[in-house]
Amino acid sequence: MNFKKIEGLIAAPFTPMHNDGSLNLDIIPKYANHLIENGVKGVFICGSTGEGVSMTLDEKLKVMAAWANTPLFRVMLVGGTSLEECKFLARKSAAMGFDAFALIPPFYFKPANVSVLADCCAEVAAAAPDLPFYYYHIPVLAGSGFALLPLLEAVNERIPNFAGIKYTDENLMDFAQCLQFKNQKFD
């Protein structure tokens, strides 16, 4: 599959909450309009800034529903410690009309090597095969610090909907190699 590359700024919005920690979803349409007015083209929902890994499944579903009708390009982070929950959220992302989804690697029982990480990616990506799939690389929080060029080599022909990497790391050599992989094939 060839997906259109993302263009423009993709924001990682906070998940709005009340002082007691409950979700404040009523503000999301205004939040989305504010981002659009400032030139933002898309949002990465429930990522690190959005505190997705700290939310319950029910909270994630409510946040997804609140962002679903915004005109922004929407990427849902489905990652967590349960691959079954990740696959469920990937299917929900597709059903709710999201534009893409992303996986952070399991961060308690971490993948032992790039091959196992590729297996995790393949399993979750297959849950929503018509949506672009991104791998969220943030080793300082997820603890999976593999170089990602070998991951791209492992998933290139294996995961048809693999679209790219949300690369949040300081390894600029690996980043540059990922950018140049297969003539800049991936985001």
Tab-separated table of C-alpha atoms in Angstrom:
chain	number	residue	atom	x	y	z
A	1	MET	CA	0.000	0.000	0.000
A	2	ASN	CA	1.119	3.493	-0.707
A	3	PHE	CA	-0.249	6.025	1.732
A	4	LYS	CA	-0.037	9.749	1.241
A	5	LYS	CA	2.726	11.152	3.409
A	6	ILE	CA	1.718	13.406	6.245
A	7	GLU	CA	2.233	17.077	5.495
A	8	GLY	CA	2.148	19.887	7.994
A	9	LEU	CA	2.271	20.028	11.741
A	10	ILE	CA	0.750	17.186	13.745
A	11	ALA	CA	0.140	18.295	17.330
A	12	ALA	CA	0.200	16.039	20.359
A	13	PRO	CA	-2.708	17.555	22.297
A	14	PHE	CA	-3.234	17.276	26.006
A	15	THR	CA	-6.304	15.348	27.036
A	16	PRO	CA	-8.416	17.991	28.778
A	17	MET	CA	-9.409	17.070	32.317
A	18	HIS	CA	-11.270	18.633	35.187
A	19	ASN	CA	-9.488	19.341	38.469
A	20	ASP	CA	-10.673	16.005	39.843
A	21	GLY	CA	-8.995	14.106	36.968
A	22	SER	CA	-12.188	13.292	35.070
A	23	LEU	CA	-12.280	13.913	31.333
A	24	ASN	CA	-13.376	17.339	30.096
A	25	LEU	CA	-14.456	16.317	26.614
A	26	ASP	CA	-16.752	19.287	25.987
A	27	ILE	CA	-13.715	21.474	25.310
A	28	ILE	CA	-12.329	19.306	22.470
A	29	PRO	CA	-14.244	20.994	19.581
A	30	LYS	CA	-12.949	24.391	20.737
A	31	TYR	CA	-9.465	22.892	21.211
A	32	ALA	CA	-9.566	21.469	17.656
A	33	ASN	CA	-10.631	24.833	16.224
A	34	HIS	CA	-7.802	26.555	18.102
A	35	LEU	CA	-5.290	24.126	16.582
A	36	ILE	CA	-6.728	24.639	13.088
A	37	GLU	CA	-6.620	28.440	13.486
A	38	ASN	CA	-2.924	28.084	14.308
A	39	GLY	CA	-2.116	26.073	11.191
A	40	VAL	CA	-2.059	22.607	12.724
A	41	LYS	CA	-3.055	19.897	10.230
A	42	GLY	CA	-3.484	16.912	12.524
A	43	VAL	CA	-3.457	15.466	16.014
A	44	PHE	CA	-1.780	12.504	17.682
A	45	ILE	CA	-4.431	11.438	20.195
A	46	CYS	CA	-3.658	9.785	23.560
A	47	GLY	CA	0.089	9.921	23.112
A	48	SER	CA	2.495	10.810	25.892
A	49	THR	CA	1.268	14.403	26.112
A	50	GLY	CA	-2.327	13.153	26.044
A	51	GLU	CA	-1.627	10.685	28.875
A	52	GLY	CA	-3.125	7.780	26.930
A	53	VAL	CA	-1.111	5.074	28.671
A	54	SER	CA	-2.536	6.252	32.017
A	55	MET	CA	-6.167	6.073	30.869
A	56	THR	CA	-8.661	3.289	31.175
A	57	LEU	CA	-10.000	1.686	28.023
A	58	ASP	CA	-13.326	3.450	28.558
A	59	GLU	CA	-11.589	6.828	28.867
A	60	LYS	CA	-9.605	6.223	25.662
A	61	LEU	CA	-12.807	5.356	23.804
A	62	LYS	CA	-14.470	8.547	25.027
A	63	VAL	CA	-11.495	10.657	23.991
A	64	MET	CA	-11.486	8.976	20.564
A	65	ALA	CA	-15.187	9.706	20.118
A	66	ALA	CA	-14.659	13.356	21.085
A	67	TRP	CA	-11.935	13.831	18.441
A	68	ALA	CA	-13.649	11.677	15.779
A	69	ASN	CA	-15.728	14.467	14.246
A	70	THR	CA	-12.994	17.076	14.012
A	71	PRO	CA	-11.672	17.993	10.543
A	72	LEU	CA	-8.053	17.389	11.553
A	73	PHE	CA	-5.946	14.440	10.396
A	74	ARG	CA	-6.326	12.095	13.386
A	75	VAL	CA	-3.786	9.521	14.550
A	76	MET	CA	-4.786	7.364	17.527
A	77	LEU	CA	-2.171	5.863	19.807
A	78	VAL	CA	-3.404	2.347	20.508
A	79	GLY	CA	-0.311	1.168	22.373
A	80	GLY	CA	-0.137	-0.265	25.830
A	81	THR	CA	0.708	-3.425	27.669
A	82	SER	CA	-2.072	-5.594	26.182
A	83	LEU	CA	-1.844	-6.431	22.486
A	84	GLU	CA	-5.491	-7.513	22.524
A	85	GLU	CA	-6.505	-4.058	23.759
A	86	CYS	CA	-4.210	-2.484	21.157
A	87	LYS	CA	-5.924	-4.474	18.392
A	88	PHE	CA	-9.358	-3.545	19.768
A	89	LEU	CA	-8.427	0.149	19.724
A	90	ALA	CA	-7.003	-0.188	16.209
A	91	ARG	CA	-10.327	-1.609	15.002
A	92	LYS	CA	-12.177	1.190	16.829
A	93	SER	CA	-9.895	3.755	15.161
A	94	ALA	CA	-10.938	2.432	11.778
A	95	ALA	CA	-14.616	2.272	12.732
A	96	MET	CA	-14.573	5.862	14.020
A	97	GLY	CA	-12.997	7.178	10.826
A	98	PHE	CA	-9.545	7.977	12.169
A	99	ASP	CA	-6.888	8.587	9.528
A	100	ALA	CA	-4.124	6.462	11.069
A	101	PHE	CA	-3.093	4.684	14.243
A	102	ALA	CA	0.144	4.142	16.110
A	103	LEU	CA	1.657	1.603	18.475
A	104	ILE	CA	4.019	2.205	21.340
A	105	PRO	CA	5.739	-1.079	22.200
A	106	PRO	CA	4.636	-3.022	25.261
A	107	PHE	CA	6.569	-1.341	28.056
A	108	TYR	CA	6.379	-3.813	30.910
A	109	PHE	CA	7.144	-7.089	29.187
A	110	LYS	CA	9.270	-5.382	26.561
A	111	PRO	CA	10.069	-6.977	23.200
A	112	ALA	CA	13.377	-8.828	23.568
A	113	ASN	CA	14.666	-7.874	20.134
A	114	VAL	CA	13.687	-6.200	16.856
A	115	SER	CA	12.201	-9.433	15.523
A	116	VAL	CA	9.762	-9.647	18.452
A	117	LEU	CA	8.990	-5.942	18.081
A	118	ALA	CA	8.203	-6.521	14.390
A	119	ASP	CA	5.890	-9.379	15.424
A	120	CYS	CA	4.027	-7.039	17.802
A	121	CYS	CA	3.730	-4.401	15.095
A	122	ALA	CA	2.476	-6.925	12.539
A	123	GLU	CA	-0.171	-8.290	14.892
A	124	VAL	CA	-1.565	-4.863	15.783
A	125	ALA	CA	-1.268	-3.405	12.268
A	126	ALA	CA	-3.312	-6.319	10.891
A	127	ALA	CA	-6.249	-5.341	13.126
A	128	ALA	CA	-6.951	-2.287	10.917
A	129	PRO	CA	-5.324	-3.144	7.592
A	130	ASP	CA	-6.842	-0.245	5.652
A	131	LEU	CA	-5.447	2.460	7.943
A	132	PRO	CA	-1.859	3.703	7.893
A	133	PHE	CA	0.067	2.256	10.831
A	134	TYR	CA	2.863	4.107	12.628
A	135	TYR	CA	5.348	2.885	15.194
A	136	TYR	CA	5.838	5.338	18.085
A	137	HIS	CA	9.506	5.280	19.064
A	138	ILE	CA	10.061	6.940	22.439
A	139	PRO	CA	12.663	4.824	24.250
A	140	VAL	CA	13.042	7.164	27.219
A	141	LEU	CA	9.452	6.279	28.232
A	142	ALA	CA	8.799	2.907	26.570
A	143	GLY	CA	12.188	1.385	27.283
A	144	SER	CA	12.642	-0.164	23.823
A	145	GLY	CA	15.812	1.477	22.598
A	146	PHE	CA	16.499	-0.573	19.485
A	147	ALA	CA	17.876	1.126	16.419
A	148	LEU	CA	14.948	1.350	14.024
A	149	LEU	CA	16.604	0.769	10.678
A	150	PRO	CA	16.466	-2.991	11.395
A	151	LEU	CA	12.775	-2.617	12.256
A	152	LEU	CA	12.099	-0.957	8.893
A	153	GLU	CA	13.953	-3.794	7.182
A	154	ALA	CA	11.838	-6.331	9.105
A	155	VAL	CA	8.446	-4.730	8.398
A	156	ASN	CA	9.012	-3.322	4.896
A	157	GLU	CA	7.475	-6.244	2.986
A	158	ARG	CA	5.672	-7.794	5.947
A	159	ILE	CA	3.252	-5.031	7.047
A	160	PRO	CA	1.416	-3.562	4.041
A	161	ASN	CA	-0.078	-0.664	6.019
A	162	PHE	CA	3.178	0.358	7.731
A	163	ALA	CA	3.422	4.088	7.027
A	164	GLY	CA	6.262	5.301	9.228
A	165	ILE	CA	7.657	6.157	12.627
A	166	LYS	CA	6.868	8.839	15.171
A	167	TYR	CA	10.538	9.178	16.037
A	168	THR	CA	11.162	10.664	19.480
A	169	ASP	CA	14.797	9.915	20.246
A	170	GLU	CA	18.228	11.527	20.091
A	171	ASN	CA	19.866	8.936	17.817
A	172	LEU	CA	20.261	11.174	14.781
A	173	MET	CA	22.245	8.601	12.797
A	174	ASP	CA	19.435	6.055	13.104
A	175	PHE	CA	16.867	8.770	12.374
A	176	ALA	CA	18.694	9.783	9.184
A	177	GLN	CA	18.997	6.161	8.063
A	178	CYS	CA	15.267	5.647	8.662
A	179	LEU	CA	14.449	8.777	6.651
A	180	GLN	CA	16.506	7.538	3.708
A	181	PHE	CA	15.286	3.917	3.846
A	182	LYS	CA	14.058	2.689	0.446
A	183	ASN	CA	14.300	6.137	-1.105
A	184	GLN	CA	12.306	7.869	1.675
A	185	LYS	CA	9.480	5.337	1.512
A	186	PHE	CA	8.116	5.990	5.015
A	187	ASP	CA	7.042	9.013	7.073
